[in-house]
PDB file of C-alpha atoms and ligand atoms in Angstrom:
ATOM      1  CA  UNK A   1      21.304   3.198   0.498  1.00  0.00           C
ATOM      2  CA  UNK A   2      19.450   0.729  -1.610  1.00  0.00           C
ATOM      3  CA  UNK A   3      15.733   0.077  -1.617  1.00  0.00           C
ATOM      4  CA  UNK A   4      15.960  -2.530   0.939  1.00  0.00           C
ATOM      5  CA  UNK A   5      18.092  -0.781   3.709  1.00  0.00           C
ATOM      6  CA  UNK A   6      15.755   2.831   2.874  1.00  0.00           C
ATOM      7  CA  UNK A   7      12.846   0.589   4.366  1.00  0.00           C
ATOM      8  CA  UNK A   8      15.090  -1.278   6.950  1.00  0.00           C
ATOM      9  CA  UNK A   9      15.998   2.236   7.996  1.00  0.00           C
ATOM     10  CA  UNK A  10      12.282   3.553   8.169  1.00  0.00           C
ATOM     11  CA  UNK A  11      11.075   0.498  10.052  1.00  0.00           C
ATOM     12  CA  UNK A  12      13.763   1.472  12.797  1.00  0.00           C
ATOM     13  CA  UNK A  13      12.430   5.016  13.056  1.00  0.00           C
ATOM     14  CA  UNK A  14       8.969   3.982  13.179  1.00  0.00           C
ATOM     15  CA  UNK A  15      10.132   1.263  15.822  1.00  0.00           C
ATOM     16  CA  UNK A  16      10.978   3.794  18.339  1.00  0.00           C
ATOM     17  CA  UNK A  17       8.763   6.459  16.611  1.00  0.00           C
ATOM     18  CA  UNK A  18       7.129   9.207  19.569  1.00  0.00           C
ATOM     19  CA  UNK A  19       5.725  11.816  16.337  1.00  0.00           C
ATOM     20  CA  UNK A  20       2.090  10.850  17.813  1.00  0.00           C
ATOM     21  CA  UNK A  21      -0.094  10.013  20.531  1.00  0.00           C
ATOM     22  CA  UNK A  22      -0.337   6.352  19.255  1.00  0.00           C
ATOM     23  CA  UNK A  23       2.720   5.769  20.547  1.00  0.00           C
ATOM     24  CA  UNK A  24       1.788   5.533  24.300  1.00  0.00           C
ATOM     25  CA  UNK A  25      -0.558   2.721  23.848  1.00  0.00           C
ATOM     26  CA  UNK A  26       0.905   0.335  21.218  1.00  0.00           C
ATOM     27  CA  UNK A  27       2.953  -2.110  22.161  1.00  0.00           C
ATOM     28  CA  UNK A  28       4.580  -2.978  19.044  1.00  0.00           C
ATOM     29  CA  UNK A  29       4.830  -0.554  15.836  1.00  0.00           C
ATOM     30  CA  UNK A  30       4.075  -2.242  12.801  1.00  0.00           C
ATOM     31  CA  UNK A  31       6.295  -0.450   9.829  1.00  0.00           C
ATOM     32  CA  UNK A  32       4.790  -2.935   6.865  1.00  0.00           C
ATOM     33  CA  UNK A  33       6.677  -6.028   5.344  1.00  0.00           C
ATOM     34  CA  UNK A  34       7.644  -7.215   2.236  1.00  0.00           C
ATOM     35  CA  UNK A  35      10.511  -7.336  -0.189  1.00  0.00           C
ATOM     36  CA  UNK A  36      11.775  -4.254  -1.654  1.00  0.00           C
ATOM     37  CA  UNK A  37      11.500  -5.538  -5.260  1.00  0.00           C
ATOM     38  CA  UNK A  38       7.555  -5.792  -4.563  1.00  0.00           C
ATOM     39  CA  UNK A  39       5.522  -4.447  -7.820  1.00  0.00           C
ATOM     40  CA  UNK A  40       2.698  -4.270  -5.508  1.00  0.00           C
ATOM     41  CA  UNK A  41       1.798  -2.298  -2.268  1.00  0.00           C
ATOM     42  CA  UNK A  42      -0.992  -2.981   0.001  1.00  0.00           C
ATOM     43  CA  UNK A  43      -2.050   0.048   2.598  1.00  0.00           C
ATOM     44  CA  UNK A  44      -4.521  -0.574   4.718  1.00  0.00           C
ATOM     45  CA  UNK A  45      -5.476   1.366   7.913  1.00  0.00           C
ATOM     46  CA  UNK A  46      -3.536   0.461  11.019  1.00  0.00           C
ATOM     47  CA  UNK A  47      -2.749  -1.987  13.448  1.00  0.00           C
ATOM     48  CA  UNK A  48      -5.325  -4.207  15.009  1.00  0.00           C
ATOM     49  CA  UNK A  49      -4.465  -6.197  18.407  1.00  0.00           C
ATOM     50  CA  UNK A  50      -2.670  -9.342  17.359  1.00  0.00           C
ATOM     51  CA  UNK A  51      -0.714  -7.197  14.787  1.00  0.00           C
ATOM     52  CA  UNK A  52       0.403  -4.703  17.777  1.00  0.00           C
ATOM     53  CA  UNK A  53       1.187  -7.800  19.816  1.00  0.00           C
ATOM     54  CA  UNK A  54       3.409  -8.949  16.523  1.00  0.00           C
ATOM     55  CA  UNK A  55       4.430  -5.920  15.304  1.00  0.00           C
ATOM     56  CA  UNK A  56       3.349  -7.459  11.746  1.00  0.00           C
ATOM     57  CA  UNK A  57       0.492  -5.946   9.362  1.00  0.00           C
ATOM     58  CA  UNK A  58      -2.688  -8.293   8.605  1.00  0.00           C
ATOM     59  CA  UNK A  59      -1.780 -11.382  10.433  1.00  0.00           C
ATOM     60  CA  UNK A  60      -5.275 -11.591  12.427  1.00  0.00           C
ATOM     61  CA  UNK A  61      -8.664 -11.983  10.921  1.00  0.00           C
ATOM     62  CA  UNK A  62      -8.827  -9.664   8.106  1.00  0.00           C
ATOM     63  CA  UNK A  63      -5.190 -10.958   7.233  1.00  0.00           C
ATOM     64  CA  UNK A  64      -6.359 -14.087   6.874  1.00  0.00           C
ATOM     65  CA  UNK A  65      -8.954 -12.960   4.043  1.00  0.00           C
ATOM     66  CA  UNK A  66      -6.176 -10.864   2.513  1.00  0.00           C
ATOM     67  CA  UNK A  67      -4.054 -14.029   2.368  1.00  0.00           C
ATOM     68  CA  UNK A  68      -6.736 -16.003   0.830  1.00  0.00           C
ATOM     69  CA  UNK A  69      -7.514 -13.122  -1.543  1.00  0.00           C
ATOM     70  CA  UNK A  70      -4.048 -12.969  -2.601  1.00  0.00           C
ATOM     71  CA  UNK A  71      -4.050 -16.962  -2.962  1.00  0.00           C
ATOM     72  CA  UNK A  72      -6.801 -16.521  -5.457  1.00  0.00           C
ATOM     73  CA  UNK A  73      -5.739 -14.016  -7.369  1.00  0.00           C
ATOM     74  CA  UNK A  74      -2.390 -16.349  -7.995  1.00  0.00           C
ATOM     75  CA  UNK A  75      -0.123 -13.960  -5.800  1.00  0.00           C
ATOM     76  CA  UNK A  76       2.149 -14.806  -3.323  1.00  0.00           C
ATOM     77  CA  UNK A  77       1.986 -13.016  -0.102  1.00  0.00           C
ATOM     78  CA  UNK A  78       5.675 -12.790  -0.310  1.00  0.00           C
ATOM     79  CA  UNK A  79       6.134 -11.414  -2.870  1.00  0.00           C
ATOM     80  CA  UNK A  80       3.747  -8.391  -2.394  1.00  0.00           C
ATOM     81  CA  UNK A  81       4.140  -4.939  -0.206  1.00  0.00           C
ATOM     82  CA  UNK A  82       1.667  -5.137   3.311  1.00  0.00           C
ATOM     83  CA  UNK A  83       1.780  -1.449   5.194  1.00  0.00           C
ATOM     84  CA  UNK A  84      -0.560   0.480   6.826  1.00  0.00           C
ATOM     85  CA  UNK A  85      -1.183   4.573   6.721  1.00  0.00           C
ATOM     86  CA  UNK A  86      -0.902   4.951  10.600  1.00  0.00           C
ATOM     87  CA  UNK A  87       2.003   1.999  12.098  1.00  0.00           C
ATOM     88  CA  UNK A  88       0.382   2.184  15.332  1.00  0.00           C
ATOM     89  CA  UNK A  89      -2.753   0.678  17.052  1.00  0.00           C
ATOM     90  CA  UNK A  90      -5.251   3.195  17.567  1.00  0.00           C
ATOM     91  CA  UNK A  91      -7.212   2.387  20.704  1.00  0.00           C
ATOM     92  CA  UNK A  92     -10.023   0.010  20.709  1.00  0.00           C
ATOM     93  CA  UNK A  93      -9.211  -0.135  16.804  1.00  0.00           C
ATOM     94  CA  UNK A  94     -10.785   3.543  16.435  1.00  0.00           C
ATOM     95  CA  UNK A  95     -10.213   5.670  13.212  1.00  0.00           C
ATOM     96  CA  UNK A  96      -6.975   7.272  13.331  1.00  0.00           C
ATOM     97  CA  UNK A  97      -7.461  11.042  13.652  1.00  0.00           C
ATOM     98  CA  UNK A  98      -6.349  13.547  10.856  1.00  0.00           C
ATOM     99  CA  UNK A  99      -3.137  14.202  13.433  1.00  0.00           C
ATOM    100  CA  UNK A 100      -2.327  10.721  13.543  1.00  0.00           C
ATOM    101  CA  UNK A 101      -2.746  10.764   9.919  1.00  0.00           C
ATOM    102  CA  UNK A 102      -0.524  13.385   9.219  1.00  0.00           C
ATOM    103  CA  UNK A 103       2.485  12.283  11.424  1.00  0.00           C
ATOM    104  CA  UNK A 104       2.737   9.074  10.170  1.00  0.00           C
ATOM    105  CA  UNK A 105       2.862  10.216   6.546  1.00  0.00           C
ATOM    106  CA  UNK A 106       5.789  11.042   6.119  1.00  0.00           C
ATOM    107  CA  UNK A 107       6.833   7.321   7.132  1.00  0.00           C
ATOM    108  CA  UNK A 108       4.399   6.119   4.057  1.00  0.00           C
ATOM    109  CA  UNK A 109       6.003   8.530   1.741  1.00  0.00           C
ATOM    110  CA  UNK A 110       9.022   7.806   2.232  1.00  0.00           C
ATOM    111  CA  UNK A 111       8.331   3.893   1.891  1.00  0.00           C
ATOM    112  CA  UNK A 112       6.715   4.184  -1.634  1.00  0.00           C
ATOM    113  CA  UNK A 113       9.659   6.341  -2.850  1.00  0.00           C
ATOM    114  CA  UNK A 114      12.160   3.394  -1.520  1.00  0.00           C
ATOM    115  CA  UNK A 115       9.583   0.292  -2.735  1.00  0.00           C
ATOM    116  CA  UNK A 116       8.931   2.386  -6.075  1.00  0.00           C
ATOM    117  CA  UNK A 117       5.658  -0.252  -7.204  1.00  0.00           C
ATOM    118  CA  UNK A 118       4.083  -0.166  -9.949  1.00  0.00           C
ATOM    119  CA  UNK A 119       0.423  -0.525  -8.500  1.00  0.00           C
ATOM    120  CA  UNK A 120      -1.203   0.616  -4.704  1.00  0.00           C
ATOM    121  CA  UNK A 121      -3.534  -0.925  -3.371  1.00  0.00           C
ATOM    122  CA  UNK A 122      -5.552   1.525  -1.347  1.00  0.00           C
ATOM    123  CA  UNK A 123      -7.407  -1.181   1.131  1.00  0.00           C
ATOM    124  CA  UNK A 124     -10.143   1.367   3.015  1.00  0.00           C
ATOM    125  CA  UNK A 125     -11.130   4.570   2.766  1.00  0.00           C
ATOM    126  CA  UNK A 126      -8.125   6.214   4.924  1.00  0.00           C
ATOM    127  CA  UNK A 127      -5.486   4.888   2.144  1.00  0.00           C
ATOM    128  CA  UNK A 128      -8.072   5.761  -0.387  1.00  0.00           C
ATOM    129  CA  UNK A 129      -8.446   9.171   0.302  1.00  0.00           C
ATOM    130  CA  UNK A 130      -4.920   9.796   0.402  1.00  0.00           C
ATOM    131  CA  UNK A 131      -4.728   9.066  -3.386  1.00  0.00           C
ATOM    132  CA  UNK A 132      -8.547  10.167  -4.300  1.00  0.00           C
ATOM    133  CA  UNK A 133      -9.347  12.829  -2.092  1.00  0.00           C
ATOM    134  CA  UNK A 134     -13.408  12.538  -1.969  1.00  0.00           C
ATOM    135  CA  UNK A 135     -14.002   9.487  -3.729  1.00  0.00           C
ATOM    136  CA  UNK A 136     -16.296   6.991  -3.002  1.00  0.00           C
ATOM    137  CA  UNK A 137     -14.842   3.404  -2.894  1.00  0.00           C
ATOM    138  CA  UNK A 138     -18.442   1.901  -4.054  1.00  0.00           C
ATOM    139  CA  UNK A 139     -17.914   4.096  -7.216  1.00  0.00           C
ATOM    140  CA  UNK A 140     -13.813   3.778  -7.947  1.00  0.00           C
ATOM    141  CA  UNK A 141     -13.472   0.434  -6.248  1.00  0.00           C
ATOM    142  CA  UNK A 142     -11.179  -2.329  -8.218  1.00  0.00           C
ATOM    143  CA  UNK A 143     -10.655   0.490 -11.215  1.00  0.00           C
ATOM    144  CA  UNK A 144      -7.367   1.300 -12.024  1.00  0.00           C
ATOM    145  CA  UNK A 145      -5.881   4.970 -12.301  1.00  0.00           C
ATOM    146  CA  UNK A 146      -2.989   6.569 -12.894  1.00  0.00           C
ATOM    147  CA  UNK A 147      -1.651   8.602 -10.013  1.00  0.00           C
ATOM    148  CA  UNK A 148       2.451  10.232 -10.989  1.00  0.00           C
ATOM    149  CA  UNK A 149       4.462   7.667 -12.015  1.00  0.00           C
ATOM    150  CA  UNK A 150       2.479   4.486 -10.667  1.00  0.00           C
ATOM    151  CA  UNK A 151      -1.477   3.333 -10.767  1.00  0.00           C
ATOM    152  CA  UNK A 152      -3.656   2.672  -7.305  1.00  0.00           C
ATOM    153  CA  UNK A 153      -6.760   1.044  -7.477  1.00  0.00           C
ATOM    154  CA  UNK A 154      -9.300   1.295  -4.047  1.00  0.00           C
ATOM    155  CA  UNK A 155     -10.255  -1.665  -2.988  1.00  0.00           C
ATOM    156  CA  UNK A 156     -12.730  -1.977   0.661  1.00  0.00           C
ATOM    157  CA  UNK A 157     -10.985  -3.287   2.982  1.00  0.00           C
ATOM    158  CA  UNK A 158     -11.021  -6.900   4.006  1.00  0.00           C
ATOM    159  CA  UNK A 159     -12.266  -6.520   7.851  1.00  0.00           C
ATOM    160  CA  UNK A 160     -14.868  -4.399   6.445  1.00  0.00           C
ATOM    161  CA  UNK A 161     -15.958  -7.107   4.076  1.00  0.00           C
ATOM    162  CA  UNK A 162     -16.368  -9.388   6.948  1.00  0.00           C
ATOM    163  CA  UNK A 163     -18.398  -7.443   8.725  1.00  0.00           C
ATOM    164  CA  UNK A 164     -20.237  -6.582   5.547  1.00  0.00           C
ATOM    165  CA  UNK A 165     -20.033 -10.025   3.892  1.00  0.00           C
ATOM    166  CA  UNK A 166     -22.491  -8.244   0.758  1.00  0.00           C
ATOM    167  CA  UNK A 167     -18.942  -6.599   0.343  1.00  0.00           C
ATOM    168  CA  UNK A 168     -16.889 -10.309   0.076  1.00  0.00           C
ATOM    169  CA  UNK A 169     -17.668 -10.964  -3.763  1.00  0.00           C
ATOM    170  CA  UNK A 170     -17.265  -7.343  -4.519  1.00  0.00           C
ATOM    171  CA  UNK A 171     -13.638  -7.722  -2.852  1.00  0.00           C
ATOM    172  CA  UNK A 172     -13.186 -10.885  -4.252  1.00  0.00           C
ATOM    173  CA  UNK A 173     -13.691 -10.169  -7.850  1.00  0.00           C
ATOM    174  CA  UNK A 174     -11.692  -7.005  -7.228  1.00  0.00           C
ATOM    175  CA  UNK A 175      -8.675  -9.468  -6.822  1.00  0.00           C
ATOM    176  CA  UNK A 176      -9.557 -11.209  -9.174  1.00  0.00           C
ATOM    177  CA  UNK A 177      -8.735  -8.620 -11.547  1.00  0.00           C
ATOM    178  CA  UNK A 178      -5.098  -7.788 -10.314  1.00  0.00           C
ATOM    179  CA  UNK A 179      -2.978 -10.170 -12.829  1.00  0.00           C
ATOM    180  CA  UNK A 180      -4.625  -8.746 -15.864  1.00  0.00           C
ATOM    181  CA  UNK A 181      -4.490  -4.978 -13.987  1.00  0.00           C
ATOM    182  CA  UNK A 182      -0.572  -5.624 -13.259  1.00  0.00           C
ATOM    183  CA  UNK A 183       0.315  -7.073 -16.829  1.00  0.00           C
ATOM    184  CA  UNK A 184      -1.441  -3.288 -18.007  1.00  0.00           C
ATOM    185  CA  UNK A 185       0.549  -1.615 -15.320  1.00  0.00           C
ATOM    186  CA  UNK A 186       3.683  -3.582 -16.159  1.00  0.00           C
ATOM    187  CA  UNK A 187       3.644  -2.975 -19.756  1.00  0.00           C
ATOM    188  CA  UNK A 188       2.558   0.969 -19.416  1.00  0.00           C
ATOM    189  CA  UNK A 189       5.105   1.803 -17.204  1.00  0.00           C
ATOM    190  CA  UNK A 190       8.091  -0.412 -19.252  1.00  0.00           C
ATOM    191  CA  UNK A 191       9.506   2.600 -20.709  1.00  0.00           C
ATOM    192  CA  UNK A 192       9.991   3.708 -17.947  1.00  0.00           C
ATOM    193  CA  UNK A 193      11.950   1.188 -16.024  1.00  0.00           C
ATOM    194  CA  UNK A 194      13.970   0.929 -19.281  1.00  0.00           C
ATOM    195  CA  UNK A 195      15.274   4.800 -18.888  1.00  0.00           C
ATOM    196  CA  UNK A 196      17.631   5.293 -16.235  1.00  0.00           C
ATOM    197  CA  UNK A 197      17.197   7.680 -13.817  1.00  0.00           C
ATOM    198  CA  UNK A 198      19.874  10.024 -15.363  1.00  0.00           C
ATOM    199  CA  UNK A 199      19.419   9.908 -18.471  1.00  0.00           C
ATOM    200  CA  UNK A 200      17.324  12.066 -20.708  1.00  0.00           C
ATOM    201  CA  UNK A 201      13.607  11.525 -21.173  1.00  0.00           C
ATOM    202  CA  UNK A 202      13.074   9.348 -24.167  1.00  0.00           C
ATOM    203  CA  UNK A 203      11.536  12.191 -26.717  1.00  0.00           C
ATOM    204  CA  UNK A 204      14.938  14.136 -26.249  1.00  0.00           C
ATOM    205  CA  UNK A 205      17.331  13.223 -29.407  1.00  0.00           C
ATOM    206  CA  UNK A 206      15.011  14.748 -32.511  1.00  0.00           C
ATOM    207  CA  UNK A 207      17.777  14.354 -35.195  1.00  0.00           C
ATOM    208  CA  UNK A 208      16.763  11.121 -36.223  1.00  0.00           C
ATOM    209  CA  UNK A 209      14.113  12.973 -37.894  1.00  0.00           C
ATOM    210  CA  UNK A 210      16.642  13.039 -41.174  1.00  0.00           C
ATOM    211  CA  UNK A 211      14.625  10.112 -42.020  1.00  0.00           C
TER     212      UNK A 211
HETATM  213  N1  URA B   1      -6.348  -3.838   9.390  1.00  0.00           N
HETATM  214  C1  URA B   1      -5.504  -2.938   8.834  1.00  0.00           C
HETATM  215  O1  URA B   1      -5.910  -1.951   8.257  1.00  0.00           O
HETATM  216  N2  URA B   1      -4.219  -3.163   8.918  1.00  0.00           N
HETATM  217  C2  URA B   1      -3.700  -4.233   9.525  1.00  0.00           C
HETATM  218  O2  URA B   1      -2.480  -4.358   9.539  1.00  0.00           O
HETATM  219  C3  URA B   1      -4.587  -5.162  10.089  1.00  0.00           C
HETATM  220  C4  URA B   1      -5.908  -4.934  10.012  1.00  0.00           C
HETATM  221 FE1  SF4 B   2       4.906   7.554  14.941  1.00  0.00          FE
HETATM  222 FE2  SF4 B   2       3.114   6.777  13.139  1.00  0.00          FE
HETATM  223 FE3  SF4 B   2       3.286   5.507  15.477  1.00  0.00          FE
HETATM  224 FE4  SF4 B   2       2.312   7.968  15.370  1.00  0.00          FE
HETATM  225  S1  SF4 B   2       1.397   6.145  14.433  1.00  0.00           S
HETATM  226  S2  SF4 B   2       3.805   7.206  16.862  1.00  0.00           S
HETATM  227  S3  SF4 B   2       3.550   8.898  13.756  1.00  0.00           S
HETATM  228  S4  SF4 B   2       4.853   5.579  13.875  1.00  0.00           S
END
């Protein structure tokens, strides 16, 4: 299976997914979105109403500041990764619980393996802390780090900036960073791409060294 039918696949199971309580009060799942090229990933929390009712991540209020956010930083929402760390609504839009958490991991796991980008972007402190275990997002926010073969940077999340709005130029200026953070990402990771997967790592043939 290619990238693109890995996540098609995933989005089925989580369509019809029972692994959690969540299940018995969404209406629709919402698996994530975006093209399976994407060098970017957005994960944000879960769910909110109108994206149960659409089964589509960040299409109400705090959507609409992503997609102006996005605008901004000269990036097409099309052409970036939207998902969530739990893919169904919890109640009332509470805090998914560690249980929740953990059963819809595995779903997140397997979608960065497929999508392979080059940068996360952790939106909230749920995503956050599943790359940075006990970091604060007013101290890591909008920095870049590597984490295995990709970087995430932490960025607060966009409903919490509207209900915050001191936290709307923080977020904004975050963004505002991301072509200049994905040119560093692109370029550190080139060798990378450039090896295939079964060849040998690059420091492997040492005769040259006749020189
Ligand atoms: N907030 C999230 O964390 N995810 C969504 O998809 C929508 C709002
Ligand atoms: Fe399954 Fe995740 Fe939905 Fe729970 S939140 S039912 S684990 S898809």
């Amino acid at each position: 299976m290619n990238a693109e039918e890995t996540l098609a696949q995933i989005a089925a199971e989580v369509a019809v997914c029972q692994k959690c309580a969540l299940h018995r009060s969404r209406k629709k799942a919402v698996p994530g979105e975006g093209p399976a090229n994407a060098e970017i990933m957005f994960i944000g929390e879960g769910p909110g109403f109108y994206e149960n009712e659409q089964g589509r991540p960040f299409v109400g209020a705090a959507g609409n500041l992503l997609n102006e956010l996005l605008a901004k930083a000269g990036l097409k929402r099309e052409e970036v990764w939207i998902g969530n760390v739990v893919k169904c609504r919890p109640p009332g839009n509470r805090d998914p619980l560690p249980e929740e958490l953990a059963a819809c991991d595995e779903y997140l796991e397997r979608q960065i393996v497929a999508l392979n980008p080059k940068i996360i972007i952790t939106l909230g402190r749920y995503s956050m802390n599943k790359f940075m275990p006990g970091a604060k997002i007013s101290a890591v926010h909008g920095q870049m780090r590597r984490v295995g073969a990709r970087f995430v940077i932490a960025m607060y999340h966009p409903a919490a900036a509207l209900h915050q709005p001191a936290n709307l130029p923080i977020l904004a200026q975050d963004f505002a960073l991301l072509p200049k953070l994905l040119e560093q990402a692109r370029a550190a990771l080139k060798h990378v791409a450039a090896v295939p997967a079964e060849e040998p790592p690059a420091e492997q043939p040492k005769q040259l060294s006749l020189f």
